[in-house]
Coordinates of C-alpha atoms (C1' of nucleotides) in Angstrom, one line a residue:
Chain A
M15 CA -24.5 2.4 -40.6
R16 CA -25.4 -0.5 -38.4
V17 CA -27.0 0.3 -35.1
K18 CA -27.1 -1.2 -31.6
R19 CA -30.2 -3.1 -31.1
D20 CA -32.0 -2.5 -27.8
S21 CA -33.2 -6.0 -27.8
V22 CA -29.6 -7.3 -27.5
R23 CA -28.9 -4.9 -24.7
E24 CA -32.0 -6.0 -22.9
A25 CA -31.2 -9.7 -23.3
I26 CA -27.8 -9.1 -21.8
L27 CA -29.2 -7.2 -18.9
T28 CA -31.8 -9.9 -18.2
S29 CA -29.3 -12.7 -18.4
A30 CA -26.8 -10.8 -16.3
S31 CA -29.5 -10.2 -13.6
L32 CA -30.3 -13.9 -13.4
H33 CA -26.6 -15.0 -13.3
F34 CA -25.6 -12.3 -10.8
S35 CA -28.4 -13.0 -8.3
A36 CA -28.0 -16.7 -8.6
E37 CA -24.2 -17.0 -8.5
G38 CA -23.0 -13.6 -7.3
Y39 CA -20.8 -11.2 -9.2
L40 CA -17.6 -13.1 -8.9
R41 CA -18.8 -16.6 -9.9
A42 CA -21.0 -15.3 -12.7
T43 CA -19.0 -15.3 -16.0
I44 CA -19.3 -13.1 -19.0
G45 CA -19.3 -16.2 -21.1
A46 CA -22.3 -17.7 -19.4
I47 CA -24.2 -14.4 -19.4
A48 CA -23.5 -14.0 -23.1
R49 CA -24.6 -17.6 -23.9
D50 CA -28.0 -17.1 -22.2
A51 CA -28.4 -13.8 -24.0
R52 CA -27.7 -15.6 -27.3
T53 CA -24.6 -13.6 -28.2
A54 CA -20.9 -13.9 -28.0
A55 CA -18.9 -12.9 -24.9
S56 CA -16.9 -10.3 -26.8
N57 CA -20.1 -8.7 -28.0
V58 CA -21.1 -7.9 -24.5
Y59 CA -18.3 -5.3 -24.5
V60 CA -20.0 -3.4 -27.3
Y61 CA -22.8 -2.6 -24.9
F62 CA -21.0 -2.4 -21.6
P63 CA -17.4 -1.3 -21.1
S64 CA -16.7 -3.9 -18.4
K65 CA -18.2 -6.5 -16.1
L66 CA -18.4 -4.0 -13.3
D67 CA -20.4 -1.5 -15.5
L68 CA -22.7 -4.3 -16.4
A69 CA -23.3 -5.2 -12.8
L70 CA -24.0 -1.6 -11.9
A71 CA -26.4 -1.3 -14.8
V72 CA -28.3 -4.3 -13.2
F73 CA -28.0 -3.1 -9.7
E74 CA -29.1 0.5 -9.9
P75 CA -32.6 0.0 -11.2
W76 CA -33.1 -2.9 -8.9
L77 CA -32.2 -0.9 -5.8
K78 CA -34.3 2.1 -6.9
K79 CA -37.3 -0.1 -7.4
E80 CA -36.9 -1.6 -4.0
I81 CA -36.5 1.7 -2.2
L82 CA -39.5 3.2 -3.9
R83 CA -41.5 0.1 -3.0
L84 CA -40.4 0.5 0.6
E85 CA -41.3 4.1 0.6
R86 CA -44.9 3.3 -0.3
A87 CA -45.0 0.6 2.4
V88 CA -43.8 3.0 5.0
R89 CA -46.4 5.6 4.0
R90 CA -49.1 3.0 4.4
E91 CA -48.3 2.5 8.1
K92 CA -50.2 4.5 10.6
T93 CA -48.1 5.2 13.7
A94 CA -44.6 6.6 13.9
M95 CA -43.3 3.4 15.5
A96 CA -44.9 1.3 12.8
K97 CA -43.4 3.5 10.1
V98 CA -39.9 3.3 11.5
R99 CA -40.2 -0.4 12.1
R100 CA -41.3 -1.0 8.6
L101 CA -38.5 1.2 7.2
V102 CA -35.8 -0.6 9.2
D103 CA -37.2 -4.0 8.6
G104 CA -37.3 -3.4 4.8
L105 CA -33.8 -2.0 4.7
L106 CA -32.1 -4.4 7.0
R107 CA -34.0 -7.6 6.5
R108 CA -36.4 -7.8 3.5
I109 CA -34.2 -6.2 0.9
P110 CA -30.9 -7.9 1.8
E111 CA -32.5 -11.3 2.3
D112 CA -34.4 -11.2 -1.0
E113 CA -33.1 -14.3 -2.8
A114 CA -33.6 -12.8 -6.2
G115 CA -32.0 -9.6 -5.1
H116 CA -28.6 -8.1 -5.7
T117 CA -27.1 -7.1 -2.4
T118 CA -24.5 -9.8 -2.9
T119 CA -23.8 -8.5 -6.4
L120 CA -23.2 -5.1 -4.9
V121 CA -20.8 -6.1 -2.2
Q122 CA -18.8 -8.4 -4.5
A123 CA -18.7 -5.9 -7.3
L124 CA -17.7 -2.9 -5.3
S125 CA -15.1 -4.6 -3.2
T126 CA -13.3 -5.9 -6.3
A127 CA -13.5 -2.4 -7.8
R128 CA -10.3 -0.6 -8.2
P129 CA -9.8 3.0 -7.3
N130 CA -9.6 4.1 -11.0
D131 CA -13.0 2.5 -11.5
R132 CA -14.4 5.8 -10.1
Y133 CA -17.6 4.4 -8.7
N134 CA -19.9 7.4 -8.6
P135 CA -21.8 7.8 -5.3
D136 CA -24.9 9.3 -6.9
L137 CA -26.9 6.2 -6.2
L138 CA -25.7 6.0 -2.6
H139 CA -26.6 9.6 -2.0
W140 CA -30.0 9.2 -3.6
T141 CA -30.7 6.3 -1.4
E142 CA -29.5 8.2 1.7
R143 CA -31.8 11.1 0.9
K144 CA -34.7 8.8 0.4
V145 CA -34.1 7.1 3.8
A146 CA -33.7 10.4 5.5
A147 CA -37.0 11.6 4.0
M148 CA -38.7 8.5 5.2
L149 CA -37.4 9.0 8.7
R150 CA -38.7 12.6 8.8
H151 CA -42.0 11.4 7.4
A152 CA -42.2 8.8 10.1
V153 CA -41.4 10.7 13.2
G154 CA -42.2 14.2 12.1
E155 CA -40.9 17.4 13.6
T156 CA -39.1 15.9 16.6
L157 CA -36.3 15.0 14.3
S158 CA -34.1 17.8 12.9
E159 CA -33.0 17.6 9.3
R160 CA -29.4 17.1 10.4
E161 CA -30.4 14.3 12.8
S162 CA -32.4 12.5 10.1
D163 CA -29.4 12.8 7.7
S164 CA -27.1 11.3 10.3
L165 CA -29.4 8.5 11.1
A166 CA -29.9 7.7 7.4
R167 CA -26.2 7.6 6.9
G168 CA -25.9 5.2 9.8
L169 CA -28.7 3.0 8.5
M170 CA -27.0 2.8 5.1
L171 CA -23.7 1.7 6.8
V172 CA -25.6 -1.0 8.7
F173 CA -27.2 -2.0 5.4
D174 CA -23.7 -2.4 3.8
G175 CA -22.6 -4.4 6.8
V176 CA -25.6 -6.7 6.6
A177 CA -24.9 -7.1 2.9
L178 CA -21.3 -8.1 3.6
R179 CA -22.3 -10.6 6.2
R180 CA -24.9 -12.1 4.0
N181 CA -22.2 -12.7 1.4
L182 CA -20.4 -14.8 4.1
S183 CA -23.6 -16.8 5.0
I184 CA -23.4 -15.3 8.4
A185 CA -26.9 -14.8 9.6
T186 CA -27.6 -11.4 11.1
V187 CA -30.7 -12.4 13.0
G188 CA -32.5 -9.8 11.0
S189 CA -35.7 -9.3 12.9
D190 CA -33.8 -8.9 16.2
L191 CA -31.5 -6.4 14.6
A192 CA -34.4 -4.5 13.1
E193 CA -36.1 -4.2 16.5
T194 CA -32.9 -2.8 18.1
M195 CA -32.5 -0.2 15.4
T196 CA -36.1 0.8 15.6
R197 CA -35.7 1.4 19.4
L198 CA -32.5 3.4 18.8
I199 CA -34.1 5.7 16.3
L200 CA -37.2 6.3 18.3
A201 CA -35.1 7.0 21.4
Q202 CA -33.1 9.5 19.4
A203 CA -36.2 11.1 18.2
G204 CA -37.1 11.6 21.8
D205 CA -40.3 9.6 21.5
A206 CA -41.5 9.0 25.0
S207 CA -44.4 6.8 24.0
L208 CA -41.9 4.1 23.3
P209 CA -42.9 1.1 25.4
A210 CA -40.2 -0.3 27.7
A211 CA -38.3 -2.9 25.7
A212 CA -39.3 -6.3 26.8
E213 CA -36.0 -7.7 27.9
Chain B
M67 CA 12.8 -35.6 7.6
R68 CA 12.8 -32.0 6.6
V69 CA 10.9 -29.6 8.7
K70 CA 9.0 -26.3 8.1
R71 CA 11.1 -23.5 9.2
D72 CA 9.3 -20.8 11.3
S73 CA 11.5 -18.2 9.7
V74 CA 10.1 -18.9 6.3
R75 CA 6.5 -18.8 7.6
E76 CA 7.3 -15.5 9.3
A77 CA 8.9 -14.0 6.2
I78 CA 5.8 -14.9 4.2
L79 CA 3.5 -13.4 6.8
T80 CA 5.5 -10.2 6.9
S81 CA 5.6 -9.8 3.2
A82 CA 1.9 -10.6 2.9
S83 CA 1.1 -8.0 5.5
L84 CA 2.9 -5.4 3.6
H85 CA 1.5 -6.3 0.2
F86 CA -2.1 -6.6 1.5
S87 CA -2.1 -3.3 3.3
A88 CA -0.5 -1.5 0.4
E89 CA -2.3 -3.0 -2.5
G90 CA -5.4 -4.7 -1.0
Y91 CA -6.2 -8.4 -1.1
L92 CA -7.1 -8.6 -4.7
R93 CA -4.2 -6.7 -6.3
A94 CA -1.6 -8.3 -4.1
T95 CA -0.3 -11.5 -5.8
I96 CA 1.1 -14.6 -4.4
G97 CA 4.1 -14.2 -6.7
A98 CA 5.0 -10.8 -5.4
I99 CA 4.5 -11.8 -1.8
A100 CA 6.7 -14.9 -2.3
R101 CA 9.4 -12.9 -4.1
D102 CA 9.7 -10.4 -1.1
A103 CA 9.8 -13.4 1.2
R104 CA 12.7 -14.9 -0.8
T105 CA 10.9 -18.0 -1.8
A106 CA 8.9 -19.4 -4.7
A107 CA 5.2 -18.8 -5.2
S108 CA 4.4 -22.5 -5.1
N109 CA 6.2 -22.8 -1.7
V110 CA 3.7 -20.5 -0.1
Y111 CA 1.2 -23.3 -0.4
V112 CA 3.3 -25.5 1.8
Y113 CA 2.6 -23.0 4.7
F114 CA -0.9 -21.8 3.8
P115 CA -3.5 -23.7 2.0
S116 CA -4.8 -20.7 0.0
K117 CA -4.5 -17.0 -0.5
L118 CA -7.6 -16.5 1.6
D119 CA -6.1 -18.5 4.5
L120 CA -3.0 -16.4 4.3
A121 CA -5.0 -13.2 4.4
L122 CA -6.9 -14.4 7.5
A123 CA -3.6 -15.4 9.1
V124 CA -2.5 -11.8 8.6
F125 CA -5.8 -10.2 9.5
E126 CA -6.7 -12.0 12.8
P127 CA -3.6 -11.0 14.9
W128 CA -3.8 -7.4 13.5
L129 CA -7.5 -7.0 14.5
K130 CA -7.0 -8.6 18.0
K131 CA -4.1 -6.3 18.7
E132 CA -6.1 -3.2 17.6
I133 CA -9.1 -4.2 19.8
L134 CA -7.0 -4.8 22.8
R135 CA -5.3 -1.5 22.3
L136 CA -8.7 0.1 22.0
E137 CA -9.8 -1.6 25.2
R138 CA -6.9 0.0 27.1
A139 CA -7.6 3.4 25.7
V140 CA -11.3 3.2 26.7
R141 CA -10.4 2.1 30.2
R142 CA -8.2 5.2 30.6
E143 CA -11.0 7.6 29.9
K144 CA -12.8 9.0 32.9
T145 CA -16.5 9.6 32.1
A146 CA -19.1 7.4 30.5
M147 CA -19.4 9.8 27.6
A148 CA -15.7 10.0 27.1
K149 CA -15.4 6.2 27.2
V150 CA -18.2 5.7 24.7
R151 CA -16.8 8.4 22.4
R152 CA -13.4 6.8 22.5
L153 CA -14.8 3.4 21.7
V154 CA -16.8 4.5 18.8
D155 CA -14.0 6.8 17.5
G156 CA -11.6 3.9 17.6
L157 CA -13.9 1.4 16.0
L158 CA -15.3 3.6 13.3
R159 CA -12.5 6.0 12.5
R160 CA -9.1 5.2 13.8
I161 CA -9.0 1.5 13.0
P162 CA -10.6 1.6 9.6
E163 CA -8.6 4.7 8.6
D164 CA -5.2 3.2 9.6
E165 CA -3.2 3.3 6.4
A166 CA -1.1 0.3 7.5
G167 CA -4.2 -1.6 8.6
H168 CA -6.1 -4.4 7.1
T169 CA -9.8 -3.4 6.9
T170 CA -9.6 -3.3 3.2
T171 CA -7.9 -6.7 3.2
L172 CA -10.8 -8.0 5.2
V173 CA -13.5 -6.7 3.0
Q174 CA -11.9 -7.8 -0.2
A175 CA -11.0 -11.2 1.1
L176 CA -14.3 -12.0 2.6
S177 CA -16.4 -10.8 -0.3
T178 CA -14.5 -12.9 -2.7
A179 CA -14.8 -15.9 -0.4
R180 CA -17.0 -18.7 -1.6
P181 CA -19.6 -20.5 0.5
N182 CA -17.4 -23.6 0.8
D183 CA -14.6 -21.5 2.2
R184 CA -16.5 -21.9 5.5
Y185 CA -15.2 -18.7 7.1
N186 CA -15.5 -19.3 10.8
P187 CA -17.0 -16.5 12.8
D188 CA -15.0 -17.0 15.9
L189 CA -13.0 -13.8 15.4
L190 CA -16.2 -11.9 14.7
H191 CA -17.8 -13.2 17.8
W192 CA -14.7 -12.5 19.9
T193 CA -14.7 -8.9 18.7
E194 CA -18.4 -8.5 19.4
R195 CA -18.0 -9.7 22.9
K196 CA -15.1 -7.4 23.5
V197 CA -17.1 -4.4 22.2
A198 CA -20.1 -5.4 24.3
A199 CA -17.9 -5.6 27.4
M200 CA -16.4 -2.2 26.6
L201 CA -19.9 -0.7 26.4
R202 CA -20.9 -2.2 29.8
H203 CA -17.7 -1.0 31.3
A204 CA -18.4 2.5 29.9
V205 CA -22.0 3.1 30.9
G206 CA -22.3 0.7 33.7
E207 CA -25.5 -0.7 35.1
T208 CA -27.9 1.3 33.0
L209 CA -27.3 -1.0 30.1
S210 CA -28.7 -4.5 30.3
E211 CA -26.5 -7.4 29.0
R212 CA -28.9 -7.9 26.1
E213 CA -28.9 -4.3 25.2
S214 CA -25.1 -4.1 25.1
D215 CA -25.0 -7.2 23.0
S216 CA -27.4 -5.7 20.5
L217 CA -25.5 -2.4 20.4
A218 CA -22.2 -4.2 19.9
R219 CA -23.7 -6.2 17.0
G220 CA -24.9 -3.0 15.5
L221 CA -21.6 -1.3 15.9
M222 CA -19.8 -4.2 14.2
L223 CA -22.2 -3.9 11.3
V224 CA -21.4 -0.2 11.0
F225 CA -17.8 -1.1 11.1
D226 CA -18.2 -3.5 8.2
G227 CA -20.1 -0.8 6.3
V228 CA -17.3 1.7 7.0
A229 CA -14.7 -0.8 5.8
L230 CA -16.7 -1.4 2.6
R231 CA -17.0 2.3 1.9
R232 CA -13.3 2.8 2.5
N233 CA -12.6 0.3 -0.1
L234 CA -14.5 2.5 -2.5
S235 CA -12.6 5.6 -1.4
I236 CA -15.9 7.0 -0.3
A237 CA -15.2 9.1 2.8
T238 CA -17.5 8.3 5.7
V239 CA -16.9 11.6 7.4
G240 CA -15.6 9.6 10.3
S241 CA -15.7 12.0 13.2
D242 CA -19.2 13.2 12.5
L243 CA -20.4 9.6 12.3
A244 CA -18.7 8.8 15.5
E245 CA -20.4 11.7 17.2
T246 CA -23.8 10.5 16.0
M247 CA -23.2 7.0 17.2
T248 CA -22.0 8.1 20.6
R249 CA -25.2 10.1 21.1
L250 CA -27.3 7.2 20.0
I251 CA -25.7 4.8 22.4
L252 CA -25.9 7.2 25.3
A253 CA -29.5 8.0 24.6
Q254 CA -30.2 4.2 24.5
A255 CA -28.4 3.9 27.8
G256 CA -30.9 6.4 29.2
D257 CA -28.1 8.8 30.1
A258 CA -29.9 12.0 31.0
S259 CA -26.7 13.9 31.5
L260 CA -26.2 13.9 27.8
P261 CA -25.9 17.6 26.7
A262 CA -28.3 18.7 24.0
A263 CA -26.7 18.0 20.7
A264 CA -25.5 21.3 19.2
E265 CA -27.5 21.2 16.0
Chain C
dT75 C1' 29.1 -41.8 9.8
dT76 C1' 26.0 -43.6 6.5
dT77 C1' 21.5 -44.4 4.9
dC78 C1' 16.9 -43.3 4.0
dA79 C1' 12.3 -41.6 4.2
dT80 C1' 10.0 -37.3 4.5
dA81 C1' 8.9 -33.0 3.3
dA82 C1' 10.6 -28.2 1.8
dG83 C1' 11.6 -25.9 -2.2
dC84 C1' 10.9 -24.6 -7.0
dG85 C1' 10.3 -24.1 -12.2
dA86 C1' 6.9 -25.4 -15.3
dT87 C1' 2.2 -26.2 -16.3
dT88 C1' -2.8 -25.9 -15.9
dG89 C1' -7.3 -23.8 -15.8
dC90 C1' -10.1 -20.0 -15.5
dC91 C1' -11.7 -15.7 -17.0
dG92 C1' -12.0 -10.8 -18.3
dT93 C1' -10.7 -8.4 -22.1
dT94 C1' -8.8 -7.3 -26.7
dC95 C1' -8.1 -8.2 -31.7
dG96 C1' -8.9 -9.1 -36.5
dA97 C1' -11.9 -10.5 -39.8
dT98 C1' -16.6 -10.7 -41.4
dA99 C1' -21.4 -9.5 -42.0
dT100 C1' -25.1 -6.4 -41.7
dT101 C1' -27.4 -2.1 -41.8
dG102 C1' -28.7 2.7 -42.5
dA103 C1' -27.6 6.9 -45.2
dC104 C1' -26.7 9.1 -49.5
Chain D
dG252 C1' -26.9 0.4 -55.5
dT253 C1' -22.8 1.8 -53.2
dC254 C1' -20.3 2.8 -49.1
dA255 C1' -18.9 3.5 -44.6
dA256 C1' -19.8 2.6 -40.0
dT257 C1' -20.2 -0.8 -36.6
dA258 C1' -22.4 -5.0 -34.5
dT259 C1' -21.0 -9.7 -34.2
dC260 C1' -17.9 -13.5 -33.3
dG261 C1' -14.1 -16.9 -32.8
dA262 C1' -9.5 -16.8 -31.5
dA263 C1' -5.9 -15.1 -28.9
dC264 C1' -3.9 -12.6 -24.9
dG265 C1' -2.5 -11.7 -20.2
dG266 C1' -2.8 -12.2 -15.4
dC267 C1' -3.1 -15.1 -11.6
dA268 C1' -4.3 -18.8 -8.1
dA269 C1' -3.3 -23.3 -7.6
dT270 C1' -1.2 -27.8 -8.9
dC271 C1' 2.4 -31.1 -10.5
dG272 C1' 6.8 -33.5 -10.7
dC273 C1' 11.2 -33.3 -9.8
dT274 C1' 15.2 -32.0 -6.9
dT275 C1' 17.3 -31.2 -2.6
dA276 C1' 17.9 -30.6 2.2
dT277 C1' 17.2 -32.5 6.8
dG278 C1' 16.5 -35.2 10.9
dA279 C1' 16.3 -39.8 12.6
dA280 C1' 17.6 -44.5 12.7
dA281 C1' 21.3 -47.9 11.8

DNA sequence: TTTCATAAGCGATTGCCGTTCGATATTGAC
DNA sequence: GTCAATATCGAACGGCAATCGCTTATGAAA
């Protein structure tokens, strides 16, 4: 019997990634994605059950790569404050503002999803755990496990908010926001070495 | 000459509000909204230039009413902690979780908006100013104007994140989140009377 | 009261796009 | 070499926002 060729699947993913990051989930069309993958629109559905599944197949590896890259960057910083600042800056400014990234894809895809699409939150939880671990690595023992989990969940919610705003071309004044969040986290961690904020 | 009748406009807004809150922006159709408003789909466009404009015309008065109601509730609380807790609880749990509310409308409508739709951020800024004022009212002088503005912006981003999650039927564990945020804000305000979090 | 320009109202149509269908061509297994 | 499974593809479907042209109601001017 005939068999699915990986090369076709790869071509579709590559084309989809380009279209989604350039045009967003909604304006990108299956027709255009298929054309650039040198196949027919209907054939895309042999490899992916729906446009939403295709988008998630593009988004997931992208986000994981970005988070792992961020993890390495945080580890390279020396002080607790520098680590936290790098974490927040990556999560709330660098990753969402990446022109070739997929935060817009995510927001558009998920907000058009219907309840029966049953988006599974594994990726979200994986990311939250990673962020919580980075927080603990950064500030050490002064942060309880439960506190770091709460902070990580809060940070991910802010990330979602930033992503949504970005979709509206509403600037979030990224570096200022990152600075505020860094101070909040360090204050929560009870870090007394925090310099007085230069207001 | 013939004149637009306010009653028709009102009927369309009422019908749209019901459909949007029950089905969300995307699944609600102009046809169904028009039918329940006893008019033709094409006639809706005499009163509102697009589906997005209609949604914003529904959303804006709803949000303003909710924020003003929240402001009164915060004012009624006695202590700084109670005020902050009430503010955060309203913003991150009660308003987004309101079944008859429009947070889902907002997220879906805005994430499908295109750049040329030029969403104007007046409503967002009005809300941020209100939240900042509530924060200053709650904790008093210990919070500089710039700090309260930053915190308000952060809170609104979390609100957007919560709204996005709600659209995915991902529970945000609202009360737990609200408690975390309350502690963060009070810690930032340098409130030493904050009881040790029961971890 | 009559006339008339204007705009509300509406059924039909358009255009777009995700998805499905039916037919055909290709490939791996026996 | 034969056959069955299935990748591939053009055509068609269905849903929906938005537009078009025509009809009709209405307020103002005469």
